[in-house]
PDB file of C-alpha atoms and ligand atoms in Angstrom:
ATOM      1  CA  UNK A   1      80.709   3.037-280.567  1.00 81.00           C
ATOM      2  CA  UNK A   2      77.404   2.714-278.415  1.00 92.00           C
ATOM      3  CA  UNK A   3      76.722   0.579-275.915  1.00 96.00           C
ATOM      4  CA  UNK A   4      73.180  -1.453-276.768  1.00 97.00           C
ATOM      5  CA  UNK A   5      72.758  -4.446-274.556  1.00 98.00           C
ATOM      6  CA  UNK A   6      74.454  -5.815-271.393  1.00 98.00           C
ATOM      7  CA  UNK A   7      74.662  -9.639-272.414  1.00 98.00           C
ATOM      8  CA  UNK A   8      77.245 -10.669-269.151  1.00 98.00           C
ATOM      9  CA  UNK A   9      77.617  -9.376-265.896  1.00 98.00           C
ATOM     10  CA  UNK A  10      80.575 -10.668-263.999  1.00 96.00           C
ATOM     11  CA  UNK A  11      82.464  -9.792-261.311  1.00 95.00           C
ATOM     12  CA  UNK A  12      84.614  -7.833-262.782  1.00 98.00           C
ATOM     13  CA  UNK A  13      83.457  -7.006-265.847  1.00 98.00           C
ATOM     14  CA  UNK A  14      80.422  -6.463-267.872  1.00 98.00           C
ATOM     15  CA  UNK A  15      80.073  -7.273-271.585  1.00 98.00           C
ATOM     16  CA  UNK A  16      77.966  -4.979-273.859  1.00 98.00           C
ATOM     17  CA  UNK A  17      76.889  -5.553-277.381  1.00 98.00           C
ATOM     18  CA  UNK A  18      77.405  -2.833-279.759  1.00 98.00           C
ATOM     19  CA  UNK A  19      75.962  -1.838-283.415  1.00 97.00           C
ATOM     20  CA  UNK A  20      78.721  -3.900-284.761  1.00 97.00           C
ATOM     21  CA  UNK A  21      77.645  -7.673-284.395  1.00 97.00           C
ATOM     22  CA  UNK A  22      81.387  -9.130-284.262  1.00 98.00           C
ATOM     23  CA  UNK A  23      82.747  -6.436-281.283  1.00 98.00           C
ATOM     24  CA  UNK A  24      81.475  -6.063-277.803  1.00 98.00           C
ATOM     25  CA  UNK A  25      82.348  -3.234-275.454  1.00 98.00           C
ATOM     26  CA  UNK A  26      84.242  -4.723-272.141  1.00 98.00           C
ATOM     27  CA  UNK A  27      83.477  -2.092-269.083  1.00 98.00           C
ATOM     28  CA  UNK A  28      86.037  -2.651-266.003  1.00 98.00           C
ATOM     29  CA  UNK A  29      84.280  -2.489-262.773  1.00 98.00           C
ATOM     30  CA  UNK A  30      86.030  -1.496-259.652  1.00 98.00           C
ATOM     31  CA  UNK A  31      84.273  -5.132-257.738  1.00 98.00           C
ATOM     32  CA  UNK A  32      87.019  -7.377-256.400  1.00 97.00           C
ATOM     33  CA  UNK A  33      86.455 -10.620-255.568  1.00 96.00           C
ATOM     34  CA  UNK A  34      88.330 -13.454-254.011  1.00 95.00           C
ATOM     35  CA  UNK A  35      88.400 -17.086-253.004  1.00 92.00           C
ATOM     36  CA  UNK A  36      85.772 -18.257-255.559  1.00 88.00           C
ATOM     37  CA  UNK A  37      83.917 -14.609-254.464  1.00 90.00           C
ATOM     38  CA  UNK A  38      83.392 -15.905-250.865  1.00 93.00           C
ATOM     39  CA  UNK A  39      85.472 -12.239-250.279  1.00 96.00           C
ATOM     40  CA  UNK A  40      84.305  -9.627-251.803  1.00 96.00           C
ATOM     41  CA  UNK A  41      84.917  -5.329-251.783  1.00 97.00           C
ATOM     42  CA  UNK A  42      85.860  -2.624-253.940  1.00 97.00           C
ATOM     43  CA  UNK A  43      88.903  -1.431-255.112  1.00 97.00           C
ATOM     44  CA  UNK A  44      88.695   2.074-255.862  1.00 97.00           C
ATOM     45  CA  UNK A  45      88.962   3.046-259.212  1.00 98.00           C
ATOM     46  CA  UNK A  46      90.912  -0.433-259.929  1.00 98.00           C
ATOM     47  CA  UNK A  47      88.067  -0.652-263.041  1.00 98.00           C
ATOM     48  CA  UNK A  48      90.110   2.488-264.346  1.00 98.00           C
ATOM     49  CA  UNK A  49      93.762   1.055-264.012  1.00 98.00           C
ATOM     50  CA  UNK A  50      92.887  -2.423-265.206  1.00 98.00           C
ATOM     51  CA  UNK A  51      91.279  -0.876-268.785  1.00 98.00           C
ATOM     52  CA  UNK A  52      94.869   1.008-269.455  1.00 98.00           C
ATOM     53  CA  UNK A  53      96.552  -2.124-267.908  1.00 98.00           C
ATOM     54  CA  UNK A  54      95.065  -4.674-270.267  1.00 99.00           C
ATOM     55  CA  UNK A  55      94.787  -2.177-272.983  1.00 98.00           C
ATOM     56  CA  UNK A  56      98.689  -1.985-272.845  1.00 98.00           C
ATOM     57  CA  UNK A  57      99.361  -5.277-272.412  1.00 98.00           C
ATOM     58  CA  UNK A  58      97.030  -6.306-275.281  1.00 99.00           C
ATOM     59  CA  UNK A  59      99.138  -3.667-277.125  1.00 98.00           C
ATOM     60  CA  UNK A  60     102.258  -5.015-276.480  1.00 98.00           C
ATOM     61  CA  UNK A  61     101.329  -8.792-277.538  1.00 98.00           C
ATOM     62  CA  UNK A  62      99.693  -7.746-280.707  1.00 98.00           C
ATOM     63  CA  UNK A  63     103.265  -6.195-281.590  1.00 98.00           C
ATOM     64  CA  UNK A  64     104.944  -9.206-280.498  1.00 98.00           C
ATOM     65  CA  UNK A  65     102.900 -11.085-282.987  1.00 98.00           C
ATOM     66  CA  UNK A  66     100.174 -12.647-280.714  1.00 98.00           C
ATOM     67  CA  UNK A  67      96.328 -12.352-281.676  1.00 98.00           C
ATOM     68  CA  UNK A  68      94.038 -10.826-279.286  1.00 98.00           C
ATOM     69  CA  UNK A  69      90.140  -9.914-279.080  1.00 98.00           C
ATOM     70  CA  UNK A  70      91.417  -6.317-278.011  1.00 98.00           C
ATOM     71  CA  UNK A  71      90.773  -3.676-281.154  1.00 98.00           C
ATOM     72  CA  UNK A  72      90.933  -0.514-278.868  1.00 98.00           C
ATOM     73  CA  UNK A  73      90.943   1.519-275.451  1.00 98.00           C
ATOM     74  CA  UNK A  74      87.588   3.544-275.856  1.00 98.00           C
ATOM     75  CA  UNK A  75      87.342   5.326-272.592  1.00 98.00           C
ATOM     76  CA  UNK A  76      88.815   5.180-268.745  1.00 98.00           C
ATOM     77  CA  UNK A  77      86.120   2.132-268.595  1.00 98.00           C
ATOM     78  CA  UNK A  78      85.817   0.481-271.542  1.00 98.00           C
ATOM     79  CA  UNK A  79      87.607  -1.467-274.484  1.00 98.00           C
ATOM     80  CA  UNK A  80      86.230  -2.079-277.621  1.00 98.00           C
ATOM     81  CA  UNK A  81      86.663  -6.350-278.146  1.00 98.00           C
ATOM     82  CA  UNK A  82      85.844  -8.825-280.666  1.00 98.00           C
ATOM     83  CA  UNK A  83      83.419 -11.139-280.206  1.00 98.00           C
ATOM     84  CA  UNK A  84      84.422 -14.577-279.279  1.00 98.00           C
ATOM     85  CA  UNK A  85      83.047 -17.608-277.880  1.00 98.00           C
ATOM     86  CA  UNK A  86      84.766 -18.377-275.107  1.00 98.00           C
ATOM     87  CA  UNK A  87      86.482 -22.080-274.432  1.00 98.00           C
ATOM     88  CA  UNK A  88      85.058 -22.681-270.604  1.00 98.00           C
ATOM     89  CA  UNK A  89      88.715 -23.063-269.784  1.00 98.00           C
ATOM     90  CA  UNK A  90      91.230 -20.759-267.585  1.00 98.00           C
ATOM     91  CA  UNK A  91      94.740 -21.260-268.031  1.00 99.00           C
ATOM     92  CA  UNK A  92      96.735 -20.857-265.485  1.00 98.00           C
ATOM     93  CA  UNK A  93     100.933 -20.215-266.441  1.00 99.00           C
ATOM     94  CA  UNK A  94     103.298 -20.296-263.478  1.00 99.00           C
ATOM     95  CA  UNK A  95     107.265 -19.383-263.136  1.00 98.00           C
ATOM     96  CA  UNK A  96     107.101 -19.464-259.505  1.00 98.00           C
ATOM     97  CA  UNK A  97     104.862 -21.329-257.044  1.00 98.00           C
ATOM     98  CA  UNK A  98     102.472 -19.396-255.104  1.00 98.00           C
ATOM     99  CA  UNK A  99      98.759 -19.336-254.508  1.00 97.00           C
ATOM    100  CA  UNK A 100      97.374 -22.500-254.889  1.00 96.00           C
ATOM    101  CA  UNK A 101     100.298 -24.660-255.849  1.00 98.00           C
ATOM    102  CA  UNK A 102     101.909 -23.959-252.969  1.00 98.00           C
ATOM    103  CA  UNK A 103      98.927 -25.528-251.187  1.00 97.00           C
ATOM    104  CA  UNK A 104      98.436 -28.300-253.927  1.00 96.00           C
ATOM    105  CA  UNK A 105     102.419 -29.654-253.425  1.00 98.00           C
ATOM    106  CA  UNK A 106     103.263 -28.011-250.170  1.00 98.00           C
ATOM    107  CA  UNK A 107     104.946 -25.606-251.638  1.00 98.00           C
ATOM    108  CA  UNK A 108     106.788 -22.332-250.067  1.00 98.00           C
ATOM    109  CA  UNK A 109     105.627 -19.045-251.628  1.00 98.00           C
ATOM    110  CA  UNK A 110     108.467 -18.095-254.450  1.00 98.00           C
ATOM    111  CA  UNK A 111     109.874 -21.439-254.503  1.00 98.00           C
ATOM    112  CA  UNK A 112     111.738 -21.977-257.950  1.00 98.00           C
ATOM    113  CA  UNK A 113     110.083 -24.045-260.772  1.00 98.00           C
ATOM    114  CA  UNK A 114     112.789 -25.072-263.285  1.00 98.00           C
ATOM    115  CA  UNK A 115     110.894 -24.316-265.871  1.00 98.00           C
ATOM    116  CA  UNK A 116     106.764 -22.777-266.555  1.00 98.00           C
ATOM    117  CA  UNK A 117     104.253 -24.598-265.979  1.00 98.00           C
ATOM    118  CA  UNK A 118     100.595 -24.789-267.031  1.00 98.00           C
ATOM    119  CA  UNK A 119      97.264 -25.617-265.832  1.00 98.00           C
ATOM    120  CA  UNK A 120      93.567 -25.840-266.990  1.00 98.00           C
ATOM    121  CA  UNK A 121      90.541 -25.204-264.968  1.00 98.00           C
ATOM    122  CA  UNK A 122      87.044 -25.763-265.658  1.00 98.00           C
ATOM    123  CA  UNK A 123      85.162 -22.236-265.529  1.00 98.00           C
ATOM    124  CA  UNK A 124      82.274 -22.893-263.807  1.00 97.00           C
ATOM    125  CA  UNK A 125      81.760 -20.696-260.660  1.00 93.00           C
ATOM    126  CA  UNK A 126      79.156 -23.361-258.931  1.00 95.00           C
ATOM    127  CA  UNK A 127      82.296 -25.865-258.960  1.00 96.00           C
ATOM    128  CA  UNK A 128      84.682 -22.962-257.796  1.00 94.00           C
ATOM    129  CA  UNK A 129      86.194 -23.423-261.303  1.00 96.00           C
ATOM    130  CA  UNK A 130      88.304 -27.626-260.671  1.00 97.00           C
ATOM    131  CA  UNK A 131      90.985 -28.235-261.690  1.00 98.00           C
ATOM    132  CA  UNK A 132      90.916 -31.022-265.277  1.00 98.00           C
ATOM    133  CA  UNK A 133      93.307 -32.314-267.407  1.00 98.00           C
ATOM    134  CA  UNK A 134      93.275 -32.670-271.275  1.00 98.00           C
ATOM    135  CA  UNK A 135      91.445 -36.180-271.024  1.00 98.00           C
ATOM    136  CA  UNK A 136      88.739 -34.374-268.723  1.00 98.00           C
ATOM    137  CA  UNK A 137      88.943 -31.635-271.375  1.00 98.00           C
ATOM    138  CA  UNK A 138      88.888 -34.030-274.515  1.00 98.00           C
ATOM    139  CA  UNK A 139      86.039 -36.329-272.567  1.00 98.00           C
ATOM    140  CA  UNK A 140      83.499 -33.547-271.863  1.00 98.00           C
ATOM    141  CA  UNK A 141      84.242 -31.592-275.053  1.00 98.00           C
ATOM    142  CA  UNK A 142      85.629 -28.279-273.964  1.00 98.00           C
ATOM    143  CA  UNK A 143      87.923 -28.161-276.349  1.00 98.00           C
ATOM    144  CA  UNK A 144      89.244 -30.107-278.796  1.00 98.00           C
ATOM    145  CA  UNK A 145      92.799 -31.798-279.125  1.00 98.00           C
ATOM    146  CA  UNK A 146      94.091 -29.251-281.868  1.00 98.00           C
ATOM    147  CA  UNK A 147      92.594 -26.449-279.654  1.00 98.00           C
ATOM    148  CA  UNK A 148      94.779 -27.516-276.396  1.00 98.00           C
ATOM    149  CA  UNK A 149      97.926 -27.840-278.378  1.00 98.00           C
ATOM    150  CA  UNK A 150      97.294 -24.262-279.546  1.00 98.00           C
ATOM    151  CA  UNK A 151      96.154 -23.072-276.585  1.00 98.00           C
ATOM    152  CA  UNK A 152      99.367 -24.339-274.784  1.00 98.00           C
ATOM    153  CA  UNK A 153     101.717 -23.231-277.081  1.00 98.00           C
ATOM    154  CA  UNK A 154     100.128 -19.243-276.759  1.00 98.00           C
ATOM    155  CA  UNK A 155      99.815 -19.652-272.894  1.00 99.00           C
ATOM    156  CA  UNK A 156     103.695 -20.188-272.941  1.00 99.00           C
ATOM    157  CA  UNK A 157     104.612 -17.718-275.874  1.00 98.00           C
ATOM    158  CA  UNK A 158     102.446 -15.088-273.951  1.00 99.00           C
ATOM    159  CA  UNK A 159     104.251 -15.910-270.785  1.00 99.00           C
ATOM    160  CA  UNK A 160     107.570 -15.548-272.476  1.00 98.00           C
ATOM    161  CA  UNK A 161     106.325 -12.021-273.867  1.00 99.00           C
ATOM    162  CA  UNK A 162     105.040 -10.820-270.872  1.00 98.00           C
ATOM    163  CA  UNK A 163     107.733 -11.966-268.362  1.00 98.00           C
ATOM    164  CA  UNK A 164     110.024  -9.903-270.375  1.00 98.00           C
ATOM    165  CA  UNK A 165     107.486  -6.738-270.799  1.00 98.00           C
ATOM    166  CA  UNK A 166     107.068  -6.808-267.090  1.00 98.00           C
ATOM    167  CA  UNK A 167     111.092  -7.329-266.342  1.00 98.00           C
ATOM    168  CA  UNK A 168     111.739  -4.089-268.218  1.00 98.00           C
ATOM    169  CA  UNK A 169     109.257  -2.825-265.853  1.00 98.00           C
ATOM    170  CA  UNK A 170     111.364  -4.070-262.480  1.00 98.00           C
ATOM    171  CA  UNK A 171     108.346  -6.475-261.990  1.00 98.00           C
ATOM    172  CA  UNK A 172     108.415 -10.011-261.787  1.00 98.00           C
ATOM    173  CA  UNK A 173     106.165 -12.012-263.499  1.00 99.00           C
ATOM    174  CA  UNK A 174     105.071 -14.913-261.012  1.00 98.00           C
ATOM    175  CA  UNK A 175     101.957 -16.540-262.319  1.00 98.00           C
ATOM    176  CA  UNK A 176      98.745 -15.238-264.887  1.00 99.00           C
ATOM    177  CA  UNK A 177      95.225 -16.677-266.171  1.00 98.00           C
ATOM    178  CA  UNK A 178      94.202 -16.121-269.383  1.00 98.00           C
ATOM    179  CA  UNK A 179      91.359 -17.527-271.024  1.00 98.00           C
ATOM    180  CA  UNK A 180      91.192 -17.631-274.948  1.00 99.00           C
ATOM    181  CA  UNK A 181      87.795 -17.241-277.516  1.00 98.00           C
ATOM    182  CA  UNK A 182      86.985 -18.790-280.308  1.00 98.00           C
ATOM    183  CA  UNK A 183      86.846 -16.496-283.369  1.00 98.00           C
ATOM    184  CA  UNK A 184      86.296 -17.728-287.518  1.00 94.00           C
ATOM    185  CA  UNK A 185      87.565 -21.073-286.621  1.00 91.00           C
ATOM    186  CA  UNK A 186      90.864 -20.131-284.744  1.00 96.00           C
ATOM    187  CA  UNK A 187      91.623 -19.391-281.436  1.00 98.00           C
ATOM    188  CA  UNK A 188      92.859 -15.776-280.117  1.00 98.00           C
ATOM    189  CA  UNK A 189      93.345 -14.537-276.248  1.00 99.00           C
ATOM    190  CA  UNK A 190      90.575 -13.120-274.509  1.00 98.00           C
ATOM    191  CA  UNK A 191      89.031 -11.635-271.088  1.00 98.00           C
ATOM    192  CA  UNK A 192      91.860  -9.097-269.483  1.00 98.00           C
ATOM    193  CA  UNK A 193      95.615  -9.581-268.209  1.00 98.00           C
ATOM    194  CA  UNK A 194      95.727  -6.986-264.869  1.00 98.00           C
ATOM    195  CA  UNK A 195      97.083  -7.437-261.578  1.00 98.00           C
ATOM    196  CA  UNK A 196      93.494  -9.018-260.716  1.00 98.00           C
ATOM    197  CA  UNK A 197      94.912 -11.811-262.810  1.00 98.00           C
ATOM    198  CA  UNK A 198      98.496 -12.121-262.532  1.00 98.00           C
ATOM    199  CA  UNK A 199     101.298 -12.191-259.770  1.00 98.00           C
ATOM    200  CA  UNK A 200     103.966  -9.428-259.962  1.00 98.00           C
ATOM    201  CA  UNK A 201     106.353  -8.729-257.574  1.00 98.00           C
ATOM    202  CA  UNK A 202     108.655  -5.655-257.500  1.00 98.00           C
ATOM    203  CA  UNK A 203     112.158  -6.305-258.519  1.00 98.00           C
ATOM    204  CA  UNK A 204     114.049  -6.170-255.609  1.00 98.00           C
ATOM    205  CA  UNK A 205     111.831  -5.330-252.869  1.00 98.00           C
ATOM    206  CA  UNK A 206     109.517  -8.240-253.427  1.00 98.00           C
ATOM    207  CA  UNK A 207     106.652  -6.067-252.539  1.00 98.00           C
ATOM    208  CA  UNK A 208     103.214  -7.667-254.175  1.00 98.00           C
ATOM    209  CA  UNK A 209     101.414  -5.314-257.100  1.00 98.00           C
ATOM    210  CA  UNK A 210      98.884  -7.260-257.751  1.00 98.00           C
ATOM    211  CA  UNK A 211      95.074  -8.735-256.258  1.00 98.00           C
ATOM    212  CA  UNK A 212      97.296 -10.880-253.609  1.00 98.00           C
ATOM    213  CA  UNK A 213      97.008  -7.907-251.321  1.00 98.00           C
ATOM    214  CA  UNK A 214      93.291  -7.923-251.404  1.00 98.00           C
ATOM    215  CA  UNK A 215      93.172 -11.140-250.441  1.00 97.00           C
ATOM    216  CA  UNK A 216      94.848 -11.034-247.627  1.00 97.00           C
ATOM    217  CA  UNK A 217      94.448  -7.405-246.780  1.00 97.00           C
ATOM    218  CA  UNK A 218      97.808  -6.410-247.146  1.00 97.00           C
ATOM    219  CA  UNK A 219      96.914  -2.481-247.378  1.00 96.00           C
ATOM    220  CA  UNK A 220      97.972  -0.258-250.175  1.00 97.00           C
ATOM    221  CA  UNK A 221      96.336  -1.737-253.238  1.00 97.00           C
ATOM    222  CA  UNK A 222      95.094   1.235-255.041  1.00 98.00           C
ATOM    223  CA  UNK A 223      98.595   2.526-254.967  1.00 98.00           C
ATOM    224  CA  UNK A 224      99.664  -1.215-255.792  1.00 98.00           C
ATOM    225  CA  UNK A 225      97.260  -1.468-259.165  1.00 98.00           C
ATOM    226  CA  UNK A 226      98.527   2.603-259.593  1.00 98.00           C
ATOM    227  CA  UNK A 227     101.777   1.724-259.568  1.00 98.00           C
ATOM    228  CA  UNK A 228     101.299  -1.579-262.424  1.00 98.00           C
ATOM    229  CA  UNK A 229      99.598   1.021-264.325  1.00 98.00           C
ATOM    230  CA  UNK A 230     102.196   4.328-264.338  1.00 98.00           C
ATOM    231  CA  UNK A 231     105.196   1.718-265.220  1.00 98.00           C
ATOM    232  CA  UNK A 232     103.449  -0.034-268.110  1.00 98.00           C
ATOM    233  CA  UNK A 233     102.246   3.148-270.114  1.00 96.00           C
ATOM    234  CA  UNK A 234     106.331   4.867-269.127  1.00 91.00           C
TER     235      UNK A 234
HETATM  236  N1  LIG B   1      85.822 -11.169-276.396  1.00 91.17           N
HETATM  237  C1  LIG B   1      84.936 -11.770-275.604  1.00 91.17           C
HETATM  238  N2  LIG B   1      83.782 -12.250-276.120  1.00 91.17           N
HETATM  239  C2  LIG B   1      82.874 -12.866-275.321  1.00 91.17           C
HETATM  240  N3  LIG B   1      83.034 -13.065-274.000  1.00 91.17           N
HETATM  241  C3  LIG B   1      84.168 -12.607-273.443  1.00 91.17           C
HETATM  242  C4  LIG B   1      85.178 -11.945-274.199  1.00 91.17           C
HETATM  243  N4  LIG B   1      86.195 -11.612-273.372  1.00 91.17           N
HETATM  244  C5  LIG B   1      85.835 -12.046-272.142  1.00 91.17           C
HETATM  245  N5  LIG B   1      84.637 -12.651-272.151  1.00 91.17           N
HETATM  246  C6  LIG B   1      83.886 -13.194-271.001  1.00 91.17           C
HETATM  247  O1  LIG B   1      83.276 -12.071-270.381  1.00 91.17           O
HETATM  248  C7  LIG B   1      83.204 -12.229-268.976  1.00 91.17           C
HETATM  249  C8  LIG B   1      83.943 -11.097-268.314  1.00 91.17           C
HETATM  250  O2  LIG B   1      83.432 -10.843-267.069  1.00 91.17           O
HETATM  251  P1  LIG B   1      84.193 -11.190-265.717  1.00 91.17           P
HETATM  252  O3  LIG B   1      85.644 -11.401-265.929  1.00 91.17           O
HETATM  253  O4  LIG B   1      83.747 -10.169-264.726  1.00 91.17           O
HETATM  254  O5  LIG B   1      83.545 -12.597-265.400  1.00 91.17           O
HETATM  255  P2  LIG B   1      83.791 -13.447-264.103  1.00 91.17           P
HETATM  256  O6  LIG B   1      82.960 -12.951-262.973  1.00 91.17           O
HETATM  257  O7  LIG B   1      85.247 -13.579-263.895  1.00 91.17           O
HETATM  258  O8  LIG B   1      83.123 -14.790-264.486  1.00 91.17           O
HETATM  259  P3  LIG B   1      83.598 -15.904-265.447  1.00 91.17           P
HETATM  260  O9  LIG B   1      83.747 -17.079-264.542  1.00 91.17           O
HETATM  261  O10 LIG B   1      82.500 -16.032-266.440  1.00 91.17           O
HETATM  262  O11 LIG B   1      84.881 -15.443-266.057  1.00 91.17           O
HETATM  263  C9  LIG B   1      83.846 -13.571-268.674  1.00 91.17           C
HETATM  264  O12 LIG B   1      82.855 -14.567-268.585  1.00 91.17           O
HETATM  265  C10 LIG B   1      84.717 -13.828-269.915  1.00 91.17           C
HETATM  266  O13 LIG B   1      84.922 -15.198-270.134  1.00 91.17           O
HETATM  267 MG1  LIG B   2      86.766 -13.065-265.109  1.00 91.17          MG
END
């Protein structure tokens, strides 16, 4: 499949268009950025580890039953997706606090949450991506009732997947953002699970394998994202 035209250039990603109308090819760039991109660097060869990452992971849900815009791994780089519009929402899916709830409810770092929980956020970089609810959502048309309900109900079937996947792995599964597309009238996951997106902490140890020790310059991250990516393709 060729590459044609760049239509998106993100920050970690760029989006092609391809000879096939309905599939894009998704390149992984090695660009990290954090705190709404007020930090940014490079992460060597993280563009590399976060293609077999997500192309696994997309793998794995697919067999678990769960729709995805992934159709295949096409190089170290690049996946070939399907085209989707995207709903202007992330979703954020928690099973312990850290990050930002921890600061929203005063929370220490691991504290238990008796069960998931879920959040929506606007995407819209300017705003540094605000938190909204499902009036905010319903009010200013990002989605529509039936979509949230569906949405929600895949955020926490994904989580369910995935916390398992990554236990068989020795990893915890902390927290994740996802964002979903729009595809002949349904709704399928989109955009990349990697350790640039979730939390996951070693079994045991604790130790963080995941974009929490670029942001606070913990040291060893290549060997962090290295080590995500030898235990999911065992
Ligand atoms: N299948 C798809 N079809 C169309 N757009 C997609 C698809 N999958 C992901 N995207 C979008 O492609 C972009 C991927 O680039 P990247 O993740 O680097 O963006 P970003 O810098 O995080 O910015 P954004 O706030 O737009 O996500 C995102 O905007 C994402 O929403
Ligand atoms: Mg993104």
């Amino acid at each position: 499949m060729q590459k044609l035209d760049k239509i998106y250039e993100g920050k970690a990603k760029i989006l092609y268009t391809t000879e096939d109308p309905a599939s894009l090819i998704q390149y992984f760039k090695d660009d990290a950025t954090a705190f709404n991109a007020q930090k940014r660097g490079t992460i060597a060869e993280k563009g590399i580890m976060n293609n077999g990452i997500a192309s696994k992971i997309f793998e794995h849900l697919k067999a678990k039953g769960i729709e995805t815009h992934f159709v295949q791994w096409l190089n170290d780089r690049e996946m070939l997706v399907k085209r989707v519009e995207i709903v202007p929402l992330e979703v954020i899916v928690r099973n312990r606090a850290a990050g930002s709830l921890c600061r929203l409810l005063g929370l220490a770092e691991g504290a238990n949450l008796s069960c998931p929980t879920l959040e929506f956020c606007y995407k819209n970089d300017a705003l540094g991506d605000p938190q909204v609810n499902e009036y905010h959502i319903r009010a200013l048309n990002f989605a529509t009732d039936d979509e949230v309900k569906k949405i929600t109900a895949l955020a926490f079937k994904i989580n369910e997947v995935l916390k398992k996947f990554f236990l068989d792995l020795k990893i915890e599964l902390i927290d994740f953002k996802i964002e979903f597309g729009r595809i002949n009238n349904h709704i399928i996951l989109a955009d990349e699970i990697s350790p640039d997106t979730c939390r996951l902490w070693e079994v045991g140890t604790g130790n963080k394998l995941d974009k929490d020790r670029f942001r606070r310059d913990l040291g060893n991250i290549e060997e962090a994202y290295q080590e995500v990516l030898r235990r999911v393709t065992q």
